[in-house]
Structure formats: C-alpha cells, structure tokens
mmCIF file of C-alpha atoms in Angstrom:
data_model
loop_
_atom_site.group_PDB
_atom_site.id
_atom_site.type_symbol
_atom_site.label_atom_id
_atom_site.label_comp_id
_atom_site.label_asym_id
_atom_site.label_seq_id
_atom_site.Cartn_x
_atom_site.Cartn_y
_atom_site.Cartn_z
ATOM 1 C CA UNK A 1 -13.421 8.754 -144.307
ATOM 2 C CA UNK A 2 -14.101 5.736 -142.417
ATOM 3 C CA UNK A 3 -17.247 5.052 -140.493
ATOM 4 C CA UNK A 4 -17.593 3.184 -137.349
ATOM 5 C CA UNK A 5 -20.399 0.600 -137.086
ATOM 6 C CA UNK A 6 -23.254 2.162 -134.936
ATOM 7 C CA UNK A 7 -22.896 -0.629 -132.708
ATOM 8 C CA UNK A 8 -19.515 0.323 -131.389
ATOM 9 C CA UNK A 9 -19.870 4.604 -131.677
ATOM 10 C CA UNK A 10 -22.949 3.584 -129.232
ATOM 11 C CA UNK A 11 -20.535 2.088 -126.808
ATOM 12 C CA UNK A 12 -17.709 4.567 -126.761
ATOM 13 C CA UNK A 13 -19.806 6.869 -124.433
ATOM 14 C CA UNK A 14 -20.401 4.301 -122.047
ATOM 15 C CA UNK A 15 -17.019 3.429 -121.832
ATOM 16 C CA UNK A 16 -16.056 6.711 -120.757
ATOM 17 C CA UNK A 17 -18.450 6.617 -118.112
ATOM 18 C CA UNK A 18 -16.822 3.989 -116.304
ATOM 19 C CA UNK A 19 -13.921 4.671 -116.650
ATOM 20 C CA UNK A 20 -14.516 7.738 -114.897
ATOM 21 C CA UNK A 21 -16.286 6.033 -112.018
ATOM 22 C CA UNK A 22 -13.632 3.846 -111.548
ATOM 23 C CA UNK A 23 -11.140 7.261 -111.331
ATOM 24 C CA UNK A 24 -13.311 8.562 -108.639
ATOM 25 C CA UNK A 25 -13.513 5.616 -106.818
ATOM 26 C CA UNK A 26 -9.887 4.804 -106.380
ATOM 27 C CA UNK A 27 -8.917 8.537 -105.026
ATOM 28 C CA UNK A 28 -11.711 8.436 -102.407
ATOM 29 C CA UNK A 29 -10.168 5.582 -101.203
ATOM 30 C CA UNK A 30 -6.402 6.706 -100.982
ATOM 31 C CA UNK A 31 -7.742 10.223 -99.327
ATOM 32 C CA UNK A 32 -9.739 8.081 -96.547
ATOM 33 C CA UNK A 33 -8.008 8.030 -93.065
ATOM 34 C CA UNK A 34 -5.773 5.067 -92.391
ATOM 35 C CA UNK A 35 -6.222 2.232 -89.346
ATOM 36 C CA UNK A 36 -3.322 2.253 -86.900
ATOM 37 C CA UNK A 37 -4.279 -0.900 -85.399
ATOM 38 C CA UNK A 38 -2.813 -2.555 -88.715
ATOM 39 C CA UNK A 39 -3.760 -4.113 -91.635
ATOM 40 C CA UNK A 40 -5.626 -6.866 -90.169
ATOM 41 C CA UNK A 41 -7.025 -5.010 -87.282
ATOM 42 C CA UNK A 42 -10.687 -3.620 -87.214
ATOM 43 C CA UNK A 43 -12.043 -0.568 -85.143
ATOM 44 C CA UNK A 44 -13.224 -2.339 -82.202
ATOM 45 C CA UNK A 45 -9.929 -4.522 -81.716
ATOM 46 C CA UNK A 46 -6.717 -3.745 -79.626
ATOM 47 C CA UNK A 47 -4.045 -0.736 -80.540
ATOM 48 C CA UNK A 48 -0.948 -2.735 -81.873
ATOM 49 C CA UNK A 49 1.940 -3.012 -80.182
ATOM 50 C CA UNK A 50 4.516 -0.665 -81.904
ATOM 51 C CA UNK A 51 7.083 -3.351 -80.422
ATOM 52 C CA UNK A 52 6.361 -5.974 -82.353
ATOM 53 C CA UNK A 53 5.168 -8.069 -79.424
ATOM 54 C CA UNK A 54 2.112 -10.079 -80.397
ATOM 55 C CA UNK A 55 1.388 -12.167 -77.307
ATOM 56 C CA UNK A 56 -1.764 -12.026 -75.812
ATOM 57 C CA UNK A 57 -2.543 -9.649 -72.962
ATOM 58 C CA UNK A 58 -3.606 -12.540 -70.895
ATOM 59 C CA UNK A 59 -0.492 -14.808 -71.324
ATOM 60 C CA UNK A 60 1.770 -12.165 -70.349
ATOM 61 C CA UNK A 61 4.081 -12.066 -67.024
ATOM 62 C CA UNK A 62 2.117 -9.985 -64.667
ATOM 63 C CA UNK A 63 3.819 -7.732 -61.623
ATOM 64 C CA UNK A 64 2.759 -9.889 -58.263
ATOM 65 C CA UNK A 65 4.562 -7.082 -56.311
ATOM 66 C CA UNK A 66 2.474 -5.292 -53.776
ATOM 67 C CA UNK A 67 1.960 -1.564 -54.948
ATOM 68 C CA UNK A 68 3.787 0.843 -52.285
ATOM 69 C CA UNK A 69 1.183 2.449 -49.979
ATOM 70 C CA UNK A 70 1.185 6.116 -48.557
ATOM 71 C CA UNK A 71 2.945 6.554 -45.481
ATOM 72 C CA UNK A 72 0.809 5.745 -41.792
ATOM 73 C CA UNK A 73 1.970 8.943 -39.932
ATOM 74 C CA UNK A 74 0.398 7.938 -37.066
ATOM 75 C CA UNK A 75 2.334 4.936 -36.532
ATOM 76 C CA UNK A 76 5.556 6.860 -36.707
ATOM 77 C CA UNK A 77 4.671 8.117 -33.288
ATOM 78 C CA UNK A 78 5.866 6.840 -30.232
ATOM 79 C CA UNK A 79 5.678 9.564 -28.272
ATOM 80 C CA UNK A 80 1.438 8.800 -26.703
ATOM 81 C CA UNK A 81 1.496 11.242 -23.849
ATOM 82 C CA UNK A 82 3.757 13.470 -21.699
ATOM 83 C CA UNK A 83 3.010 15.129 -18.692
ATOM 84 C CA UNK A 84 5.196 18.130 -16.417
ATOM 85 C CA UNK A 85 3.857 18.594 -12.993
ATOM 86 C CA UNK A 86 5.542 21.035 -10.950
ATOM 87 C CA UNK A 87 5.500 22.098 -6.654
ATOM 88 C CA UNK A 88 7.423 24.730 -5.461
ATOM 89 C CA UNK A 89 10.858 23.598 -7.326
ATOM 90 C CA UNK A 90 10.235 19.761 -7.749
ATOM 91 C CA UNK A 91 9.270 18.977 -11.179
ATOM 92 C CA UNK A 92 8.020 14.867 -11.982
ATOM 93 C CA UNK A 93 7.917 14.386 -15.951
ATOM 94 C CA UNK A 94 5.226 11.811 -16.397
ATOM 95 C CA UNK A 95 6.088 10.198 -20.333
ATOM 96 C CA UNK A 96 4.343 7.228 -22.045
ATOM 97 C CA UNK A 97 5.310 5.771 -25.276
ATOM 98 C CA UNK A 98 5.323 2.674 -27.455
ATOM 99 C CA UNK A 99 8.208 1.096 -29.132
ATOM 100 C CA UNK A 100 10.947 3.400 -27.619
ATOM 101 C CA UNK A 101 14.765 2.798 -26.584
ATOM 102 C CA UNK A 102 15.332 6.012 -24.756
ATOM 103 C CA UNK A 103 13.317 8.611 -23.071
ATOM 104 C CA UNK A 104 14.967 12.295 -22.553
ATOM 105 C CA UNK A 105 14.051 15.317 -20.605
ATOM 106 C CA UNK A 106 15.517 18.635 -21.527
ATOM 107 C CA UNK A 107 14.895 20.506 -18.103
ATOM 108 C CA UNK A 108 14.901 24.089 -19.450
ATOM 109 C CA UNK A 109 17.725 24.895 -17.639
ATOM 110 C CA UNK A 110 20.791 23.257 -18.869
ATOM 111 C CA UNK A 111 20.085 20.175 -17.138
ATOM 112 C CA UNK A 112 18.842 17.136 -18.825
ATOM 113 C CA UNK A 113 18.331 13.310 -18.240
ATOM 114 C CA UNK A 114 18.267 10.679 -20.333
ATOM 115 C CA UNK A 115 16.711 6.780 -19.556
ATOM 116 C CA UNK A 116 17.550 3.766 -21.456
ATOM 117 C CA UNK A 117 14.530 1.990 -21.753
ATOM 118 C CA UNK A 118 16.478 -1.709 -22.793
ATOM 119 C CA UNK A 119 19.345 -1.281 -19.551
ATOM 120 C CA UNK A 120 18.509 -3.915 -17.094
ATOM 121 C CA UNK A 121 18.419 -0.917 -14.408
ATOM 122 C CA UNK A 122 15.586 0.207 -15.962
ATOM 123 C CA UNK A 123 13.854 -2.741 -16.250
ATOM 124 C CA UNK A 124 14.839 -3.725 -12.413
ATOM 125 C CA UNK A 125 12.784 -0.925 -11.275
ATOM 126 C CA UNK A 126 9.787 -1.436 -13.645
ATOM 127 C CA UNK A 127 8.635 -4.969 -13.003
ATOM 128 C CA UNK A 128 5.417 -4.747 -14.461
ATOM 129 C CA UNK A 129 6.779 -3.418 -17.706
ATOM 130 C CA UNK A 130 4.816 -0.466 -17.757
ATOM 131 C CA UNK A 131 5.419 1.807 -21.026
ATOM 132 C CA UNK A 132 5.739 4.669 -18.550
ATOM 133 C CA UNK A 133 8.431 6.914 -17.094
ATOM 134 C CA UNK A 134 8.754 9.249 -14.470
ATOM 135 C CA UNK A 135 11.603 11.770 -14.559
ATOM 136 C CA UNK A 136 12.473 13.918 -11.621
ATOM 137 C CA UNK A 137 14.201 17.069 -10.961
ATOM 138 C CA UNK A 138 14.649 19.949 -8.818
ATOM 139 C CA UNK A 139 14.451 23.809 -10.071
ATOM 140 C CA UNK A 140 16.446 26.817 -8.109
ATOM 141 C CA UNK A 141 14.500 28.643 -6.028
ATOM 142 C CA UNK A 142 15.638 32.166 -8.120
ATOM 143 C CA UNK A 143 15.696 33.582 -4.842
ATOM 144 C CA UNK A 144 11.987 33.146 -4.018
ATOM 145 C CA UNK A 145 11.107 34.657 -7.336
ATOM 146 C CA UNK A 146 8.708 32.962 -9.770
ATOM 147 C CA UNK A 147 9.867 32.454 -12.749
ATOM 148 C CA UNK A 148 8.979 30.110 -16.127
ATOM 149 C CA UNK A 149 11.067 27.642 -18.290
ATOM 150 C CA UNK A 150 10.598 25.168 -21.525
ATOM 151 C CA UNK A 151 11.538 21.664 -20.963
ATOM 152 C CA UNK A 152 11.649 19.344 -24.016
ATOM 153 C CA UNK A 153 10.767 15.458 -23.577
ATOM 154 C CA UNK A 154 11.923 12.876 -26.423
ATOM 155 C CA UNK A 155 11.271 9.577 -27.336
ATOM 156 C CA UNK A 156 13.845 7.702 -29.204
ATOM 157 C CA UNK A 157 12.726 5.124 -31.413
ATOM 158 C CA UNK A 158 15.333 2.278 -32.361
ATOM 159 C CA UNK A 159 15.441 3.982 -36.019
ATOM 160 C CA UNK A 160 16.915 6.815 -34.634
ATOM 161 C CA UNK A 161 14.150 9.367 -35.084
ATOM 162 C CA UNK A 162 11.932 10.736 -32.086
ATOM 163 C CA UNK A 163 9.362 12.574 -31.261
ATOM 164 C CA UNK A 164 10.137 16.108 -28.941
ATOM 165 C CA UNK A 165 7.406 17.372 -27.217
ATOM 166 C CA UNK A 166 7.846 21.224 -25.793
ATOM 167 C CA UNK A 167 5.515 21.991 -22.410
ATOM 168 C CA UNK A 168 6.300 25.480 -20.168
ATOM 169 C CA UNK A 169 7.480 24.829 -16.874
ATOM 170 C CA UNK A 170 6.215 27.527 -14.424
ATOM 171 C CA UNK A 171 8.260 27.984 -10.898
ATOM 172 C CA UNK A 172 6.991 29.358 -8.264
ATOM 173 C CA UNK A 173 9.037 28.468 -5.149
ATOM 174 C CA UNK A 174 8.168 27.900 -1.700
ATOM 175 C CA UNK A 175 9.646 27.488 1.665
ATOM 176 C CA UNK A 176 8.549 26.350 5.011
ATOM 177 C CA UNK A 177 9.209 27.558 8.727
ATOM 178 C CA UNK A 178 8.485 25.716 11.795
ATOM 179 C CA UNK A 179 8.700 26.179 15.608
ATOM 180 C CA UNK A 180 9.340 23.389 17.986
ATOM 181 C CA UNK A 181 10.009 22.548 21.353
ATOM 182 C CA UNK A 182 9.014 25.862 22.771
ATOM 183 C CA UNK A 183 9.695 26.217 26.865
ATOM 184 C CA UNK A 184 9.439 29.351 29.344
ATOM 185 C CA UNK A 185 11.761 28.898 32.166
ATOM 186 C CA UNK A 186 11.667 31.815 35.597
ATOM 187 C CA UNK A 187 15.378 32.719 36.312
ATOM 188 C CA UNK A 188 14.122 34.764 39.744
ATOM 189 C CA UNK A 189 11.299 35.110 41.537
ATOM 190 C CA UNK A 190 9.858 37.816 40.469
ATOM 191 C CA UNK A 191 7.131 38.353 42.650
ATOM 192 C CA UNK A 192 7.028 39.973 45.863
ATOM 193 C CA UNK A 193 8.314 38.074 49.125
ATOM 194 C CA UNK A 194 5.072 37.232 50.324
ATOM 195 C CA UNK A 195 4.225 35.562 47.306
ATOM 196 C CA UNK A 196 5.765 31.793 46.107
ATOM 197 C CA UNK A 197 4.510 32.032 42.903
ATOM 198 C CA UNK A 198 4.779 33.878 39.921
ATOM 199 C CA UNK A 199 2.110 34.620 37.603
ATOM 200 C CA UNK A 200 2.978 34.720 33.130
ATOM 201 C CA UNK A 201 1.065 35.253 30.100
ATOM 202 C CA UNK A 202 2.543 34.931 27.391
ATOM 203 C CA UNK A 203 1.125 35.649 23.910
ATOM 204 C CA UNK A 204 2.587 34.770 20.388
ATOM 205 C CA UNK A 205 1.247 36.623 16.857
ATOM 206 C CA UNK A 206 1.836 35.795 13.318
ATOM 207 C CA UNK A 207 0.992 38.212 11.342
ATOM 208 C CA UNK A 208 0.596 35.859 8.079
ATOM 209 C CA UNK A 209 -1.395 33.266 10.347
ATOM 210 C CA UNK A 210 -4.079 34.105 12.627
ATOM 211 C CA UNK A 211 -4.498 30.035 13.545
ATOM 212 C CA UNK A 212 -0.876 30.252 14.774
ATOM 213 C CA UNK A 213 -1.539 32.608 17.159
ATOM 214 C CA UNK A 214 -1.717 31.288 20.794
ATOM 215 C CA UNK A 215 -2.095 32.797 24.420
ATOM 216 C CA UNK A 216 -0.751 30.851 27.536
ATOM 217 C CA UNK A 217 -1.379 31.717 31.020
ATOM 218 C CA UNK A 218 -0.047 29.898 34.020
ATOM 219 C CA UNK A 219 1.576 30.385 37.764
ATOM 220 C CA UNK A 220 4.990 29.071 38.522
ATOM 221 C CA UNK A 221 6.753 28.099 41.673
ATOM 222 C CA UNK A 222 9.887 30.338 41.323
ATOM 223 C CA UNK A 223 11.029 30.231 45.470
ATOM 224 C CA UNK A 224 14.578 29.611 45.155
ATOM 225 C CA UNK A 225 14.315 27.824 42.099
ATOM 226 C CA UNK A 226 14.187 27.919 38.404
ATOM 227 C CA UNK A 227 11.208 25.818 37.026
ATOM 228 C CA UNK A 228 10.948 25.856 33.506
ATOM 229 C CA UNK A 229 7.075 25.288 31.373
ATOM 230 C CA UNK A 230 6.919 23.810 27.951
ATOM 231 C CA UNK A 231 3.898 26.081 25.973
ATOM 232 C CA UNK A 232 1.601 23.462 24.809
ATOM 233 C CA UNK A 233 0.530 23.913 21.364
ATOM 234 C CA UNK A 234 3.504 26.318 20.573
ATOM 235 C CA UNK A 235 4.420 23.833 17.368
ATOM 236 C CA UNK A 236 3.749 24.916 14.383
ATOM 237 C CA UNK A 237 4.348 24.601 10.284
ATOM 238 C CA UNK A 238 3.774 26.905 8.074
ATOM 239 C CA UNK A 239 4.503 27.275 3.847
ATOM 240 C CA UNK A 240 5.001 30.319 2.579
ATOM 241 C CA UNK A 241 6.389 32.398 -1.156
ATOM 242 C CA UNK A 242 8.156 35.242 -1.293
ATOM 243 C CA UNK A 243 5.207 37.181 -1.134
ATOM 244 C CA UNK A 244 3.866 35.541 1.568
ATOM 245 C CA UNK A 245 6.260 36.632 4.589
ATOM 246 C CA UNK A 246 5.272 37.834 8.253
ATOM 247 C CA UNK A 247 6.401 38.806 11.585
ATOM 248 C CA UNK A 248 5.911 36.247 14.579
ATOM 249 C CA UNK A 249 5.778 38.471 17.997
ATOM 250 C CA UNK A 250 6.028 37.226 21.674
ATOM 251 C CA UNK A 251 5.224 38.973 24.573
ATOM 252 C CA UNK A 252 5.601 37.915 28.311
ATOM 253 C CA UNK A 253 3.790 39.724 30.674
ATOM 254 C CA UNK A 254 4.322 38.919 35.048
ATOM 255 C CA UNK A 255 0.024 39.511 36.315
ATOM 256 C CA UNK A 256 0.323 41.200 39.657
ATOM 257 C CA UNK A 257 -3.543 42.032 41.109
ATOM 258 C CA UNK A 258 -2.830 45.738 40.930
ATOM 259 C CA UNK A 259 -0.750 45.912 37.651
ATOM 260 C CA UNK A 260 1.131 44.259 35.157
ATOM 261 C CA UNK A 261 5.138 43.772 34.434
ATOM 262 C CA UNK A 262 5.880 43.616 30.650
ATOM 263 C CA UNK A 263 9.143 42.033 29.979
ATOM 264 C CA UNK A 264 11.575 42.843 27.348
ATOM 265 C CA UNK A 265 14.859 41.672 25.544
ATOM 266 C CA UNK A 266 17.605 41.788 27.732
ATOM 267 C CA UNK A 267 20.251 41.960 25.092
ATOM 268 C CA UNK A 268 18.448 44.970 22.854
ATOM 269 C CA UNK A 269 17.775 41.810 20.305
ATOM 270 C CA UNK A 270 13.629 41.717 19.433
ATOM 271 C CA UNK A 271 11.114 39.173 20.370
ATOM 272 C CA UNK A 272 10.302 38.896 17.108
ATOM 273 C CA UNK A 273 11.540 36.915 13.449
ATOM 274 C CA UNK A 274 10.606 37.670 10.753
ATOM 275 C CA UNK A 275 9.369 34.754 8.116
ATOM 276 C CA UNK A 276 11.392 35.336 4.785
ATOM 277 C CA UNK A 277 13.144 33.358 2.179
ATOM 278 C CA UNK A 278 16.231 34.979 3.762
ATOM 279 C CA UNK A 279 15.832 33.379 6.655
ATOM 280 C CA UNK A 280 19.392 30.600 7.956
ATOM 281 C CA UNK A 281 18.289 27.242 6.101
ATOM 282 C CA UNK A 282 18.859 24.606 9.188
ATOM 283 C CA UNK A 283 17.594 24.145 12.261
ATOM 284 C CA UNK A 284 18.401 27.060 14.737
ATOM 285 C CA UNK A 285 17.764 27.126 18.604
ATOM 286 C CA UNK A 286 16.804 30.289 19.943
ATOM 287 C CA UNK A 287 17.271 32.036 23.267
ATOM 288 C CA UNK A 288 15.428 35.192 24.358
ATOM 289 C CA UNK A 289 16.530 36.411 27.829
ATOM 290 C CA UNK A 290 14.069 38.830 28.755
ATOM 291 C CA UNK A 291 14.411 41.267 31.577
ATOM 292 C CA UNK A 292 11.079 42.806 33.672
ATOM 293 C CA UNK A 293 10.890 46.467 32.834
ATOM 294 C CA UNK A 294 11.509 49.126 35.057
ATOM 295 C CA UNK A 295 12.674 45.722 37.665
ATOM 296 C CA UNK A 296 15.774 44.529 35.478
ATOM 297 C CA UNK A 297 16.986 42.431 38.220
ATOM 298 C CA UNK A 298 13.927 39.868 37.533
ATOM 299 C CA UNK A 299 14.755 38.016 34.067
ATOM 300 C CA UNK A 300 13.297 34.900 31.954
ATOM 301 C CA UNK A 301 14.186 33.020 29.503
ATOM 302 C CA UNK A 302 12.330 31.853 26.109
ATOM 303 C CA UNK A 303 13.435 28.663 24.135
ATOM 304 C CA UNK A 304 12.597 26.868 21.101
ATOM 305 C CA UNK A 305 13.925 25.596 17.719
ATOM 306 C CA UNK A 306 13.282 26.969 14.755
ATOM 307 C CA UNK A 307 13.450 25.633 11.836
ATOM 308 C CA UNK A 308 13.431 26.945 7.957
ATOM 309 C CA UNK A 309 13.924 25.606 4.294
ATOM 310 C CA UNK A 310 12.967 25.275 0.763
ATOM 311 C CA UNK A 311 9.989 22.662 -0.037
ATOM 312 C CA UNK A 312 11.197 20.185 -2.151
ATOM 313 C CA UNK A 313 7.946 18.060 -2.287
ATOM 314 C CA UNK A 314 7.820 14.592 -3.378
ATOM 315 C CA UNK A 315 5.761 13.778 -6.619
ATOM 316 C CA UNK A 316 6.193 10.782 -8.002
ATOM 317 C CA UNK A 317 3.802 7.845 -7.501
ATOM 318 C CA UNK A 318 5.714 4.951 -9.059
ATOM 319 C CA UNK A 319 9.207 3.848 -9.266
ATOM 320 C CA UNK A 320 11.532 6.995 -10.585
ATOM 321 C CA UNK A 321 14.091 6.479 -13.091
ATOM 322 C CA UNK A 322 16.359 9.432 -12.288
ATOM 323 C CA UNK A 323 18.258 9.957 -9.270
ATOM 324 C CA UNK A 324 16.708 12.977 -7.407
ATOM 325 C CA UNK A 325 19.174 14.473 -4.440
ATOM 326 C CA UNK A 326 17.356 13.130 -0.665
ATOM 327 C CA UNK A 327 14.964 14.761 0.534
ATOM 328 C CA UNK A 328 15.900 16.851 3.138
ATOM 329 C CA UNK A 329 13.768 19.415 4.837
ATOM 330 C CA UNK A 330 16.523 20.894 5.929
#
C-alpha cells in the first residue's frame, strides 16, 4: 500500500470542488435565452435584418411619394341646388351646379330635356356665364284634375358620373274665362207710341264672383231705329280649377212706370254659361236674341266675346334653355 503525501490528499478535495463549479457554470449558460439581434448586438440596439442588409436606416432610399388620401365626397358633387316651381301646368326647373357638361330634366311624364352646357347655343343665351339653368315645360291639364308626378334633374360631370336629384311635381291645373266687348242693341221700339224711348236694366250674376256682378240701367232712342249701347264695365277675367266653376246669368228687363217687361231667349237657348273646364278653348262671339214676354213682337239683342283657355303662366326670370311652345291664351 502506497501512501500519498498529505500535501496532495489535502488538495484532491478542492479539486473536486471546482471542478464542479465550473460544471454548473457552463450549463447555466447554454440554458440562458439567446439574443436575436445577433452576436454582436446588445438589448438596447436594432432587431437585425433577417436579409442580410446592413446599411444604416438613415442612408437608405426613402419613398418621396405622397401617401393616397381618403376620398373628398363633397367635391364629387356638382349638383349645388335644384329647384321645381310649378303654376297651373307650367313647370320652370331652376338647377345650379359647378363643373358640369350637361344638365337633364326627367319631367315625370315621359318627357325629358337635356342642355349642353359647352354648345355655343347655350352659351349665346347665357352671357354672363351664370352656373345656372332654367328648364321649362308644360304638364296636361288631366282634364282639370290635380294630379302629382316625380321629375328627376341630373348633372353630368365630364367624367361621366352625375348627380340625380328626385323632387314631386304637384299639378293642379287652371283655366281662365273672360268676357269682352259686351253691347245691348233695341231691334223695336218697344215702348208704347207715345213714348220715343225705351227704358233697360240689365243685370249680370256670377255665381263664383260676386265683384263680377254688374247692373246697368239706361233709356234708348228706339223710334224707327236700332241704337245699340256698349255695357261699360261688362269686361272681365276670371281663373278658375275644376272645382271652382259657376253660372254667369243675364237678365234684361224694359221699366214701364206701371210694370215691368222681362225678356227672354228667343231661340229656347239660356241667358246663361256656365264656367267649366269643358268649356270651347278659343274665342267665341255670342248672340242672345231675346224676345219681351207675353209681347214677342218686341226683341233685343245681347253681344259679346267670350273667351276661355288653359293658363299656361310664364315663370322663368332669365334666359330659358329649352324651347317652351308660345304662349297662347288661347
């Protein structure tokens, strides 16, 4: 048996120790997470570039294009204001835009018109340039009966896209009468042969108008002849709807001191006409022979010109760009 010097047996102990340290040491440091910035990289510096690219962050190209922006929705439209304003059948589209080529009205009916905004027609009639339009049309009357449409107004832009606008249209027709030129004329004397004169009243009603109604009394020389008296203040016009109709009435009375002679129509046909959309469009001159009653053999006769028709008012107050049919009251 060998013996090792005390020196070394004290040492063997120690050497263990370390060795065992130096174990422990080296595991805790393979089992520690590793840095993906790379092997040179600390905590606080840049990720690395999985590309391989090592140039600097501020030496590389950078994008000088603008960044898109969102859509401005409100400069898409062109269309700034539209207006319908509507009398009796007569409609006057009132549109005002910005950057437009065409402007077009969808009446509602089957009827639309279109304006190019670049023709020179167009821009003949608007001097001043305006970005307005007025539009014109004219509604059927539906036989007096109201009644209600959609019209549609556009606004082209050069793009090709517009902007529609939908507004109700409401129709309400009227029409207008009128009485001119009204005259009595004596065809006999009709008063007794010690008399040279003859005495009248005549009185007209409207049923509808109270204002129209007038009352005329004068004396005639009717002695072998045939004088004939215009009525002052017998003209009249008058607007009216369907609803609105009325009876006018005349009645011609000879004034004798002790009673009065009432005429009447001659022919059976009535002193009166009635005020309807029915009535003949036109002008119309009217006769009423009128007979004294029981004395047939003593007659007048009442004139004047009547007139009737749909009211097609005027409405716009600048130049129009559509062609609207003439105006005729008649």
């Amino acid at each position: 048996m060998s013996y090792l010097p005390k020196t070394v047996a004290r040492l063997v102990p120690l050497l263990a120790l370390a060795l065992l340290a130096s174990i422990m040491s080296a595991t805790a440091v393979s089992a520690a997470p590793k840095n993906i910035g790379g092997p040179d990289s600390d905590p606080d510096s840049e990720p690395h570039d999985p590309t391989g690219d090592t140039t600097p962050e501020t030496t590389r190209p950078q994008n000088t294009e603008p960044r898109p922006q969102p859509a401005d929705v409100g400069s898409q439209q062109r269309l700034v204001d539209s207006a319908i304003q509507v009398d009796s059948v007569s409609a006057l589209a009132t549109v005002t835009f910005e950057d437009a080529v065409a402007v077009t009205v969808r009446w509602g009916d089957g009827e639309e018109d279109t304006v190019d905004i670049t023709s020179s027609k167009f821009v003949d009639r608007n001097p001043l340039g305006r970005n307005t339009v007025y539009l014109e049309h004219t509604y059927d009357d539906n036989d007096g009966d109201p009644y209600q449409l959609f019209a549609t107004i556009s606004v082209l832009h050069a793009s090709g896209s517009s902007d529609p606008e939908t507004l109700p249209v409401n129709i309400v027709p009227r029409y207008f009468v009128t009485e001119t030129a009204t005259e009595f004329q004596s065809l006999n004397h009709c008063d007794s042969t010690f008399e040279y004169n003859t005495e009248y009243e005549i009185r007209r009603t409207f049923s509808r108008e109270p204002d129209f109604a007038r009352t005329w009394n004068f004396s005639m020389f009717t002695e072998g002849t045939t004088p004939t008296k215009k009525l002052d203040s017998a003209a009249y016009y008058h607007e009216f709807t369907k609803e609105e109709g009325g009876t006018v009435r005349y009645e011609i009375d000879e004034k004798d001191p002790s009673s009065d002679d009432k005429y009447r129509s001659a022919d059976d046909e009535s002193m009166d006409y009635f005020v309807s959309p029915g009535m003949d469009t036109g002008r119309q001159e009217i006769s009423l022979v009128v007979e004294k009653f029981p004395d047939t053999d003593c007659h007048a006769e009442l004139r004047f010109t009547l007139g009737h028709g749909l009211v097609r008012p005027n409405l716009s107050p600048g130049p129009v760009a559509t062609e609207p049919d003439p105006i005729d009251p008649f």
